[in-house]
Amino acid sequence: MSDIAKLQIGDNQYEFPLITGTENEVAIDIKTLRGATGGVTTIDPGYKNTGSCQSAITFLNGEEGILRYRGYSIEELAEKADFLEVAYALIFGELPTKEQLEKFHSDIKDKSIVDDDIKKIIDAFPKNAHPMGVLSSLTSALTAFNPSSVNVDSEEDMYNSVVKILGKFPVLVAWTMRKKQGLPLNYGSKSLGYVENVLKMMFEQPNEEYVQNEVLVNALDKLLILHADHEQNCSTSTVRIVGSSHAGLFASLSAGISALWGPLHGGANQAVLEMLEAIKEDGGDTKKYMAKAKDKNDPFRLMGFGHRVYKNFDPRAKIIKVAADEVLKELGVNDPILDIAKGLEQEALNDDYFVKRKLYPNVDFYSGIIYRAMGIPVEMFTVMFALGRLPGWIAQWREMRLGKEPIGRPRQVYTGENFRPFKDISNR
Ligand code: SDX
């Protein structure tokens, strides 16, 4: 293939270079388009055909259902790595040595104390506040308690910010849940692993010792790995564009949490469970909901199905579906919701509407079934997604800032009124 793209506008022809990535993805570099054509730009609602950056962090192939973090397959990472190893690789580019990982975890634990005044902010929220709104606020508030902005050109400063947010974020996650439950806001223990500590902070009862359950530890570790990054999805693109104005890391992460909250994005894991519950209440009538999903006059969508990139199975959904079976069996939980989910999946995979549109189960379709079996409240599901996605957001923010990328500022095509003189109120 030639290394240029030719564009014909009227009698003029323009040439633009092609960029080819390490996995042979090809993009037209249109950096010079507006200048070369005297003002012509492109338009692409939802950026379905538009790349925002070149990135070395995560590779997706939606047609083949491939997902790799820093070149490592999601299947191997989910099977053989732990969450902190994956977080380190995403952020710093390589899997850590044993010493690096031990130091990373130790440094995270040293930075995991949150200013007690954060509790005053949590107390100000009504108990029925959605945890994603609380978490986004608390994450933004971290800036107030850690005002020095990250000097991205200083490896040490960047490393310290990374371990600080990886240490404090799980505390905010746990406190967000416990506040709704009326439980004391606690800390875990520096003697525990990262995921064990999350579980202890979330589930410890004030009057008894929390006993770790390896099934829950392994399940949560795997779920966090599977959610850790996903290239330029909505919330990650939000983190990158907010960070491109040189807003701080915590402020950028807070914006990403808000973007993730939406039911079309991370909020889908909560919406899936609510949908499955509704189907169960409705006597398990999946056909009714399939019909609603296909009815253009009905805003209902089959939550947990479809994906902007994957036009094949989401590899994470495959792994989570197997894990759901294992976790429920090991916990001795018999959840009819899982059977409804599997039935719905089978129906959709054999339905022309879904097959034609290449709509497959995505990461959110089965994850909530595991979270529920673990005793996590449904409103906390998207918070758990954010806990997993944190290292990906950090990695992408760091890459954007180290790459000295310009502030994100898309153009538009104006379709409003042409010039008109002001009309005095007496003449309106
Ligand atoms: C995540 O981007 C990422 O990587 C995200 C994520 C990550 O890790 O960060 O993977 C996490 O957000 C997963 C997606 C979770 N969202 C849901 O499960 C919500 C349900 N899914 C849809 O809303 C939808 O599939 C999206 C939002 C995920 C993708 O939407 P697109 O790419 O904009 O596609 P579209 O809305 O243009 O749909 C194309 C067609 C339309 O029909 P036609 O107009 O062609 O007739 O497919 C239909 C849609 O109506 N369609 C669905 C459907 N999803 C798409 N119809 C019924 N049910 C659905 N779920």
Short mmCIF file of C-alpha atoms and ligand atoms in Angstrom, two decimals:
data_model
loop_
_atom_site.label_atom_id
_atom_site.label_comp_id
_atom_site.label_asym_id
_atom_site.label_seq_id
_atom_site.Cartn_x
_atom_site.Cartn_y
_atom_site.Cartn_z
CA MET A 1 0.00 0.00 0.00
CA SER A 2 1.34 3.50 -0.79
CA ASP A 3 2.21 5.65 2.20
CA ILE A 4 -0.03 8.54 1.20
CA ALA A 5 -3.77 9.20 1.03
CA LYS A 6 -5.13 11.39 -1.77
CA LEU A 7 -8.14 13.65 -1.29
CA GLN A 8 -9.95 15.35 -4.13
CA ILE A 9 -11.99 18.48 -3.29
CA GLY A 10 -13.38 20.17 -6.38
CA ASP A 11 -10.51 20.61 -8.82
CA ASN A 12 -7.89 20.33 -6.10
CA GLN A 13 -6.11 17.19 -5.00
CA TYR A 14 -4.40 16.92 -1.64
CA GLU A 15 -2.04 14.30 -0.24
CA PHE A 16 -1.76 13.24 3.40
CA PRO A 17 0.70 10.79 4.95
CA LEU A 18 -0.46 7.40 6.23
CA ILE A 19 0.61 6.24 9.69
CA THR A 20 0.99 2.49 10.25
CA GLY A 21 1.12 1.12 13.81
CA THR A 22 3.01 -1.91 15.12
CA GLU A 23 -0.10 -4.06 14.58
CA ASN A 24 -0.48 -2.73 11.01
CA GLU A 25 -3.39 -0.40 11.79
CA VAL A 26 -3.36 2.40 9.22
CA ALA A 27 -4.48 6.02 9.83
CA ILE A 28 -4.55 9.11 7.65
CA ASP A 29 -2.53 11.87 9.31
CA ILE A 30 -4.74 14.93 8.73
CA LYS A 31 -2.77 17.35 10.96
CA THR A 32 -2.34 19.68 7.93
CA LEU A 33 -5.85 19.25 6.46
CA ARG A 34 -7.45 22.57 7.48
CA GLY A 35 -4.45 24.63 6.50
CA ALA A 36 -3.87 22.84 3.20
CA THR A 37 -7.51 23.04 2.10
CA GLY A 38 -8.28 26.58 3.29
CA GLY A 39 -10.51 25.52 6.15
CA VAL A 40 -11.98 22.09 5.35
CA THR A 41 -12.21 19.83 8.41
CA THR A 42 -13.74 16.40 9.11
CA ILE A 43 -16.84 15.41 11.10
CA ASP A 44 -17.26 12.05 12.85
CA PRO A 45 -19.92 11.94 15.63
CA GLY A 46 -18.76 9.67 18.45
CA TYR A 47 -15.31 9.47 16.81
CA LYS A 48 -16.26 6.08 15.32
CA ASN A 49 -13.64 6.48 12.58
CA THR A 50 -11.26 8.96 14.21
CA GLY A 51 -8.13 8.24 16.20
CA SER A 52 -7.24 10.75 18.93
CA CYS A 53 -3.67 9.63 19.53
CA GLN A 54 -0.95 7.08 18.97
CA SER A 55 -0.59 4.89 22.05
CA ALA A 56 1.71 2.05 23.13
CA ILE A 57 -0.36 0.89 26.10
CA THR A 58 -3.26 -1.33 24.94
CA PHE A 59 -4.06 -3.04 21.67
CA LEU A 60 -7.57 -4.10 20.65
CA ASN A 61 -8.62 -5.99 17.56
CA GLY A 62 -12.42 -5.80 17.56
CA GLU A 63 -12.90 -8.10 14.60
CA GLU A 64 -10.82 -10.90 16.14
CA GLY A 65 -11.65 -10.19 19.79
CA ILE A 66 -8.04 -9.53 20.79
CA LEU A 67 -7.05 -7.48 23.87
CA ARG A 68 -3.41 -6.99 24.98
CA TYR A 69 -1.86 -4.74 27.64
CA ARG A 70 1.71 -3.76 26.67
CA GLY A 71 1.75 -6.74 24.29
CA TYR A 72 0.64 -9.31 26.88
CA SER A 73 -2.65 -11.10 26.10
CA ILE A 74 -5.54 -10.48 28.50
CA GLU A 75 -5.98 -14.24 28.76
CA GLU A 76 -2.42 -14.75 30.06
CA LEU A 77 -2.53 -11.75 32.36
CA ALA A 78 -5.86 -12.83 33.88
CA GLU A 79 -4.48 -16.33 34.41
CA LYS A 80 -0.90 -15.67 35.52
CA ALA A 81 -0.51 -12.09 36.84
CA ASP A 82 -1.93 -10.19 39.77
CA PHE A 83 -3.55 -6.78 39.62
CA LEU A 84 -0.56 -4.78 40.88
CA GLU A 85 1.75 -6.46 38.35
CA VAL A 86 -0.68 -5.48 35.59
CA ALA A 87 -1.02 -1.94 36.97
CA TYR A 88 2.77 -1.57 36.99
CA ALA A 89 3.07 -2.88 33.42
CA LEU A 90 0.33 -0.58 32.13
CA ILE A 91 1.80 2.51 33.79
CA PHE A 92 5.55 1.92 33.39
CA GLY A 93 5.60 -0.26 30.28
CA GLU A 94 7.14 -3.52 31.57
CA LEU A 95 6.07 -6.26 33.96
CA PRO A 96 7.91 -5.55 37.26
CA THR A 97 10.71 -7.65 38.68
CA LYS A 98 10.03 -9.21 42.05
CA GLU A 99 11.94 -6.40 43.76
CA GLN A 100 10.16 -3.68 41.76
CA LEU A 101 6.76 -5.18 42.59
CA GLU A 102 7.57 -5.48 46.30
CA LYS A 103 8.75 -1.85 46.40
CA PHE A 104 5.72 -0.72 44.38
CA HIS A 105 3.33 -2.40 46.82
CA SER A 106 5.24 -1.14 49.84
CA ASP A 107 5.22 2.43 48.52
CA ILE A 108 1.48 2.18 47.79
CA LYS A 109 0.80 1.01 51.33
CA ASP A 110 2.87 3.89 52.71
CA LYS A 111 0.66 6.36 50.85
CA SER A 112 -2.69 4.79 51.62
CA ILE A 113 -3.75 7.09 54.46
CA VAL A 114 -6.42 9.58 53.49
CA ASP A 115 -6.76 12.97 55.22
CA ASP A 116 -9.43 12.52 57.89
CA ASP A 117 -11.20 15.68 56.73
CA ILE A 118 -12.31 13.65 53.67
CA LYS A 119 -14.78 12.04 56.10
CA LYS A 120 -16.46 15.42 56.55
CA ILE A 121 -17.06 15.51 52.79
CA ILE A 122 -18.51 11.99 52.82
CA ASP A 123 -20.74 12.90 55.76
CA ALA A 124 -22.19 15.77 53.73
CA PHE A 125 -23.64 13.36 51.15
CA PRO A 126 -27.15 11.93 51.57
CA LYS A 127 -27.08 8.15 52.20
CA ASN A 128 -28.92 7.57 48.92
CA ALA A 129 -26.28 9.38 46.86
CA HIS A 130 -25.03 7.21 44.01
CA PRO A 131 -21.53 5.97 44.88
CA MET A 132 -20.11 7.06 41.52
CA GLY A 133 -21.04 10.67 42.27
CA VAL A 134 -19.48 10.40 45.72
CA LEU A 135 -16.33 8.75 44.36
CA SER A 136 -15.88 11.36 41.64
CA SER A 137 -16.21 14.15 44.25
CA LEU A 138 -13.82 12.52 46.70
CA THR A 139 -11.25 11.92 43.96
CA SER A 140 -11.42 15.55 42.94
CA ALA A 141 -11.15 16.52 46.61
CA LEU A 142 -7.82 14.68 46.80
CA THR A 143 -6.41 17.65 44.89
CA ALA A 144 -7.28 19.89 47.84
CA PHE A 145 -5.37 17.65 50.23
CA ASN A 146 -2.51 17.00 47.79
CA PRO A 147 -2.20 20.38 46.06
CA SER A 148 1.22 19.99 44.48
CA SER A 149 0.63 19.18 40.83
CA VAL A 150 2.54 16.35 39.19
CA ASN A 151 5.76 17.30 37.45
CA VAL A 152 5.40 14.73 34.66
CA ASP A 153 9.00 15.29 33.55
CA SER A 154 10.17 14.05 36.94
CA GLU A 155 10.07 10.24 37.08
CA GLU A 156 10.20 10.45 40.88
CA ASP A 157 7.32 12.92 41.10
CA MET A 158 5.24 10.86 38.67
CA TYR A 159 5.98 7.63 40.56
CA ASN A 160 5.01 9.25 43.87
CA SER A 161 1.68 10.44 42.40
CA VAL A 162 0.99 6.99 41.00
CA VAL A 163 1.55 5.20 44.32
CA LYS A 164 -0.39 7.91 46.13
CA ILE A 165 -3.57 7.48 44.07
CA LEU A 166 -3.24 3.67 43.96
CA GLY A 167 -2.99 3.77 47.76
CA LYS A 168 -5.79 6.21 48.50
CA PHE A 169 -8.35 5.24 45.84
CA PRO A 170 -9.29 1.86 47.39
CA VAL A 171 -9.89 3.65 50.70
CA LEU A 172 -12.29 6.07 48.97
CA VAL A 173 -14.00 3.11 47.28
CA ALA A 174 -14.47 1.28 50.60
CA TRP A 175 -15.57 4.39 52.49
CA THR A 176 -18.10 5.21 49.73
CA MET A 177 -19.73 1.81 50.20
CA ARG A 178 -19.56 1.74 54.00
CA LYS A 179 -21.05 5.21 54.35
CA LYS A 180 -24.17 4.01 52.50
CA GLN A 181 -24.28 0.97 54.79
CA GLY A 182 -23.88 3.01 57.95
CA LEU A 183 -20.65 1.19 58.79
CA PRO A 184 -17.55 2.82 60.31
CA LEU A 185 -14.98 4.13 57.85
CA ASN A 186 -11.91 1.97 58.38
CA TYR A 187 -8.50 1.08 57.04
CA GLY A 188 -7.25 -2.32 56.10
CA SER A 189 -3.87 -3.57 57.13
CA LYS A 190 -0.41 -3.07 55.66
CA SER A 191 0.18 -6.78 56.20
CA LEU A 192 -2.29 -7.68 53.45
CA GLY A 193 -2.06 -7.89 49.68
CA TYR A 194 -3.64 -5.14 47.60
CA VAL A 195 -6.87 -7.00 46.81
CA GLU A 196 -7.11 -8.62 50.28
CA ASN A 197 -6.86 -5.13 51.71
CA VAL A 198 -9.68 -3.87 49.48
CA LEU A 199 -11.93 -6.72 50.60
CA LYS A 200 -11.11 -6.18 54.29
CA MET A 201 -11.84 -2.43 54.05
CA MET A 202 -15.10 -3.10 52.21
CA PHE A 203 -16.48 -6.00 54.21
CA GLU A 204 -14.92 -5.95 57.69
CA GLN A 205 -17.57 -5.88 60.41
CA PRO A 206 -16.63 -3.72 63.44
CA ASN A 207 -17.25 -6.51 65.91
CA GLU A 208 -15.45 -9.41 64.31
CA GLU A 209 -12.18 -10.22 62.55
CA TYR A 210 -12.48 -10.25 58.78
CA VAL A 211 -11.55 -13.69 57.41
CA GLN A 212 -10.19 -13.65 53.86
CA ASN A 213 -11.82 -15.96 51.31
CA GLU A 214 -9.39 -16.98 48.56
CA VAL A 215 -12.26 -17.39 46.11
CA LEU A 216 -13.26 -13.75 46.54
CA VAL A 217 -9.64 -12.59 46.44
CA ASN A 218 -8.91 -14.42 43.20
CA ALA A 219 -12.22 -13.37 41.63
CA LEU A 220 -11.73 -9.68 42.43
CA ASP A 221 -8.08 -9.75 41.35
CA LYS A 222 -9.14 -11.20 37.99
CA LEU A 223 -12.01 -8.73 37.56
CA LEU A 224 -9.74 -5.76 38.29
CA ILE A 225 -7.20 -7.04 35.73
CA LEU A 226 -9.91 -7.46 33.10
CA HIS A 227 -11.08 -3.87 33.63
CA ALA A 228 -7.63 -2.29 33.90
CA ASP A 229 -7.44 -0.61 30.49
CA HIS A 230 -9.19 -0.53 27.14
CA GLU A 231 -7.41 2.01 24.91
CA GLN A 232 -9.41 5.12 23.96
CA ASN A 233 -12.84 4.32 25.49
CA CYS A 234 -15.13 7.13 26.60
CA SER A 235 -13.79 7.54 30.15
CA THR A 236 -10.14 7.17 29.15
CA SER A 237 -10.58 9.72 26.38
CA THR A 238 -12.11 11.99 29.02
CA VAL A 239 -9.09 11.56 31.30
CA ARG A 240 -6.78 12.33 28.39
CA ILE A 241 -8.63 15.42 27.17
CA VAL A 242 -9.04 16.87 30.69
CA GLY A 243 -5.35 16.18 31.33
CA SER A 244 -4.44 17.80 28.02
CA SER A 245 -5.33 21.20 29.53
CA HIS A 246 -2.70 20.36 32.19
CA ALA A 247 -5.37 19.88 34.82
CA GLY A 248 -4.01 17.69 37.62
CA LEU A 249 -4.05 13.89 37.69
CA PHE A 250 -6.73 13.64 40.41
CA ALA A 251 -8.97 16.17 38.63
CA SER A 252 -8.57 14.23 35.36
CA LEU A 253 -9.39 10.94 37.09
CA SER A 254 -12.46 12.52 38.69
CA ALA A 255 -13.71 13.47 35.21
CA GLY A 256 -13.05 9.93 33.99
CA ILE A 257 -15.16 8.52 36.85
CA SER A 258 -18.06 10.72 35.79
CA ALA A 259 -17.79 9.55 32.18
CA LEU A 260 -17.64 5.90 33.28
CA TRP A 261 -20.84 6.35 35.30
CA GLY A 262 -23.04 6.51 32.20
CA PRO A 263 -25.18 3.39 31.49
CA LEU A 264 -23.84 3.17 27.94
CA HIS A 265 -20.34 2.80 29.39
CA GLY A 266 -19.26 1.49 32.80
CA GLY A 267 -22.70 2.05 34.30
CA ALA A 268 -23.86 -0.84 32.11
CA ASN A 269 -22.77 -3.43 34.70
CA GLN A 270 -25.35 -2.04 37.13
CA ALA A 271 -27.93 -1.71 34.31
CA VAL A 272 -27.37 -5.37 33.32
CA LEU A 273 -28.24 -6.63 36.81
CA GLU A 274 -31.28 -4.35 36.99
CA MET A 275 -32.37 -5.66 33.57
CA LEU A 276 -31.86 -9.32 34.57
CA GLU A 277 -33.75 -8.70 37.82
CA ALA A 278 -36.62 -7.14 35.84
CA ILE A 279 -36.71 -10.15 33.52
CA LYS A 280 -36.72 -12.47 36.53
CA GLU A 281 -39.58 -10.50 38.13
CA ASP A 282 -41.34 -10.71 34.80
CA GLY A 283 -41.33 -14.53 35.02
CA GLY A 284 -38.07 -14.92 33.07
CA ASP A 285 -39.71 -13.77 29.85
CA THR A 286 -36.51 -13.08 27.88
CA LYS A 287 -38.36 -13.00 24.55
CA LYS A 288 -40.28 -9.88 25.67
CA TYR A 289 -37.04 -8.07 26.41
CA MET A 290 -35.42 -9.23 23.20
CA ALA A 291 -38.40 -7.76 21.33
CA LYS A 292 -38.06 -4.49 23.27
CA ALA A 293 -34.34 -4.34 22.43
CA LYS A 294 -35.12 -4.69 18.71
CA ASP A 295 -38.01 -2.24 18.71
CA LYS A 296 -36.79 1.07 17.31
CA ASN A 297 -39.60 2.85 19.10
CA ASP A 298 -38.51 1.45 22.42
CA PRO A 299 -35.45 3.12 24.04
CA PHE A 300 -34.68 -0.16 25.84
CA ARG A 301 -31.35 -1.73 24.93
CA LEU A 302 -30.06 -5.16 25.89
CA MET A 303 -27.56 -3.92 28.47
CA GLY A 304 -24.21 -5.68 28.43
CA PHE A 305 -24.53 -6.32 24.69
CA GLY A 306 -22.77 -4.56 21.84
CA HIS A 307 -19.52 -2.68 21.68
CA ARG A 308 -18.03 0.15 19.67
CA VAL A 309 -14.91 -1.87 18.87
CA TYR A 310 -15.66 -5.55 19.43
CA LYS A 311 -17.66 -6.97 16.53
CA ASN A 312 -16.87 -10.40 17.89
CA PHE A 313 -16.91 -11.74 21.43
CA ASP A 314 -15.40 -9.35 24.01
CA PRO A 315 -12.52 -11.55 25.25
CA ARG A 316 -13.12 -10.24 28.78
CA ALA A 317 -16.74 -11.43 28.67
CA LYS A 318 -15.56 -14.94 27.80
CA ILE A 319 -13.21 -15.01 30.80
CA ILE A 320 -15.76 -13.48 33.17
CA LYS A 321 -18.48 -15.93 32.08
CA VAL A 322 -16.24 -18.88 33.02
CA ALA A 323 -15.25 -17.15 36.28
CA ALA A 324 -18.91 -16.53 37.14
CA ASP A 325 -19.63 -20.24 36.97
CA GLU A 326 -16.54 -21.04 39.09
CA VAL A 327 -17.13 -18.35 41.73
CA LEU A 328 -20.82 -19.17 42.21
CA LYS A 329 -19.97 -22.88 42.49
CA GLU A 330 -17.10 -22.27 44.94
CA LEU A 331 -19.28 -19.94 47.01
CA GLY A 332 -22.16 -22.38 46.83
CA VAL A 333 -24.37 -19.68 45.37
CA ASN A 334 -27.19 -20.71 43.07
CA ASP A 335 -28.24 -17.50 41.33
CA PRO A 336 -31.12 -17.86 38.85
CA ILE A 337 -29.98 -14.58 37.36
CA LEU A 338 -26.98 -16.40 35.86
CA ASP A 339 -29.27 -18.84 34.08
CA ILE A 340 -31.37 -15.96 32.75
CA ALA A 341 -28.18 -14.27 31.51
CA LYS A 342 -27.04 -17.40 29.72
CA GLY A 343 -30.49 -17.88 28.20
CA LEU A 344 -30.52 -14.30 26.99
CA GLU A 345 -27.06 -14.69 25.53
CA GLN A 346 -28.04 -17.80 23.61
CA GLU A 347 -31.16 -16.12 22.24
CA ALA A 348 -29.26 -13.03 21.15
CA LEU A 349 -26.47 -15.05 19.53
CA ASN A 350 -29.10 -16.78 17.40
CA ASP A 351 -31.17 -13.71 16.60
CA ASP A 352 -30.76 -12.08 13.20
CA TYR A 353 -31.03 -8.53 14.61
CA PHE A 354 -28.05 -9.10 16.93
CA VAL A 355 -26.08 -11.27 14.53
CA LYS A 356 -26.42 -8.74 11.69
CA ARG A 357 -25.25 -5.92 13.97
CA LYS A 358 -22.51 -8.09 15.49
CA LEU A 359 -23.79 -7.50 19.00
CA TYR A 360 -22.08 -9.82 21.48
CA PRO A 361 -21.91 -9.84 25.27
CA ASN A 362 -19.37 -7.29 26.53
CA VAL A 363 -17.36 -7.00 29.72
CA ASP A 364 -20.39 -5.75 31.64
CA PHE A 365 -22.74 -8.62 30.86
CA TYR A 366 -21.50 -11.16 33.41
CA SER A 367 -19.34 -9.09 35.79
CA GLY A 368 -22.27 -8.00 37.95
CA ILE A 369 -23.21 -11.61 38.64
CA ILE A 370 -19.84 -12.13 40.29
CA TYR A 371 -19.95 -8.84 42.17
CA ARG A 372 -23.38 -9.77 43.51
CA ALA A 373 -22.21 -13.22 44.57
CA MET A 374 -19.38 -11.45 46.43
CA GLY A 375 -21.91 -9.40 48.37
CA ILE A 376 -21.17 -6.10 46.59
CA PRO A 377 -24.28 -3.87 46.33
CA VAL A 378 -25.44 -3.27 42.73
CA GLU A 379 -24.89 0.48 42.99
CA MET A 380 -21.22 -0.24 43.72
CA PHE A 381 -20.65 -2.25 40.54
CA THR A 382 -19.46 0.69 38.47
CA VAL A 383 -17.26 1.82 41.37
CA MET A 384 -15.56 -1.59 41.13
CA PHE A 385 -15.12 -0.97 37.39
CA ALA A 386 -13.42 2.34 38.25
CA LEU A 387 -11.14 0.60 40.78
CA GLY A 388 -10.01 -1.74 38.01
CA ARG A 389 -9.69 1.00 35.38
CA LEU A 390 -7.60 3.27 37.59
CA PRO A 391 -4.17 2.06 36.38
CA GLY A 392 -5.29 2.35 32.78
CA TRP A 393 -6.44 5.91 33.28
CA ILE A 394 -3.14 6.76 35.00
CA ALA A 395 -1.11 5.10 32.24
CA GLN A 396 -2.98 6.92 29.48
CA TRP A 397 -2.79 10.28 31.29
CA ARG A 398 0.97 9.82 31.81
CA GLU A 399 1.51 8.83 28.16
CA MET A 400 -0.43 11.88 26.96
CA ARG A 401 1.50 14.29 29.21
CA LEU A 402 4.92 12.72 28.52
CA GLY A 403 4.08 12.94 24.82
CA LYS A 404 3.59 16.69 25.25
CA GLU A 405 0.29 16.36 23.36
CA PRO A 406 -1.53 19.62 22.51
CA ILE A 407 -4.69 20.60 24.36
CA GLY A 408 -7.68 18.67 23.00
CA ARG A 409 -9.96 21.06 21.17
CA PRO A 410 -12.11 19.54 18.35
CA ARG A 411 -13.54 21.71 15.55
CA GLN A 412 -17.20 21.76 14.43
CA VAL A 413 -19.45 22.55 11.50
CA TYR A 414 -21.73 25.48 12.42
CA THR A 415 -25.36 25.00 11.39
CA GLY A 416 -26.98 27.92 13.23
CA GLU A 417 -28.31 31.32 12.14
CA ASN A 418 -26.29 33.49 9.77
CA PHE A 419 -25.53 37.06 10.84
CA ARG A 420 -28.52 39.05 11.98
CA PRO A 421 -28.69 42.47 13.71
CA PHE A 422 -29.73 42.74 17.36
CA LYS A 423 -33.48 43.16 17.84
CA ASP A 424 -34.64 45.47 20.60
CA ILE A 425 -36.98 43.82 23.07
CA SER A 426 -39.76 46.15 21.99
CA ASN A 427 -39.53 44.69 18.49
CA ARG A 428 -39.44 40.94 19.41
C1 SDX B 1 -18.09 -0.52 28.01
O1 SDX B 1 -15.34 1.55 24.52
C2 SDX B 1 -14.99 0.71 25.39
O2 SDX B 1 -13.95 0.08 25.30
C3 SDX B 1 -15.93 0.55 26.56
C4 SDX B 1 -15.63 -0.58 27.53
C5 SDX B 1 -14.35 -0.35 28.30
O3 SDX B 1 -13.73 -1.34 28.75
O4 SDX B 1 -13.99 0.82 28.54
O5 SDX B 1 -15.52 -1.80 26.82
C6 SDX B 1 -16.73 -0.72 28.58
O6 SDX B 1 -18.57 0.59 28.01
C7 SDX B 1 -18.80 -1.69 27.38
C8 SDX B 1 -20.19 -1.28 26.76
C9 SDX B 1 -21.22 -1.27 27.90
N1 SDX B 1 -22.49 -0.69 27.41
C10 SDX B 1 -23.57 -1.47 27.25
O7 SDX B 1 -23.59 -2.69 27.42
C11 SDX B 1 -24.82 -0.69 26.86
C12 SDX B 1 -25.55 -1.40 25.73
N2 SDX B 1 -24.74 -1.28 24.51
C13 SDX B 1 -25.02 -0.21 23.61
O8 SDX B 1 -25.60 0.93 24.10
C14 SDX B 1 -24.01 -0.05 22.49
O9 SDX B 1 -23.75 -1.29 22.00
C15 SDX B 1 -22.70 0.66 22.79
C16 SDX B 1 -22.92 1.98 23.44
C17 SDX B 1 -21.85 -0.18 23.68
C18 SDX B 1 -21.97 0.87 21.47
O10 SDX B 1 -22.74 1.74 20.73
P1 SDX B 1 -22.29 2.22 19.25
O11 SDX B 1 -20.97 1.65 18.87
O12 SDX B 1 -22.45 3.71 19.19
O13 SDX B 1 -23.32 1.50 18.29
P2 SDX B 1 -24.74 2.06 17.95
O14 SDX B 1 -25.39 2.62 19.16
O15 SDX B 1 -24.61 2.94 16.76
O16 SDX B 1 -25.50 0.70 17.56
C19 SDX B 1 -25.40 0.15 16.25
C20 SDX B 1 -26.73 -0.59 16.03
C21 SDX B 1 -27.96 0.31 16.24
O17 SDX B 1 -29.01 -0.23 15.50
P3 SDX B 1 -29.30 0.42 13.98
O18 SDX B 1 -29.47 1.92 14.20
O19 SDX B 1 -28.09 0.06 13.17
O20 SDX B 1 -30.56 -0.28 13.54
O21 SDX B 1 -26.85 -1.65 16.99
C22 SDX B 1 -27.96 -1.38 17.83
C23 SDX B 1 -28.29 0.09 17.69
O22 SDX B 1 -29.67 0.36 17.99
N3 SDX B 1 -27.55 -1.71 19.20
C24 SDX B 1 -28.32 -2.32 20.09
C25 SDX B 1 -27.51 -2.50 21.23
N4 SDX B 1 -26.29 -1.98 20.98
C26 SDX B 1 -26.32 -1.48 19.73
N5 SDX B 1 -29.62 -2.74 20.06
C27 SDX B 1 -30.08 -3.34 21.19
N6 SDX B 1 -29.34 -3.55 22.33
C28 SDX B 1 -28.07 -3.13 22.37
N7 SDX B 1 -27.33 -3.32 23.51
#
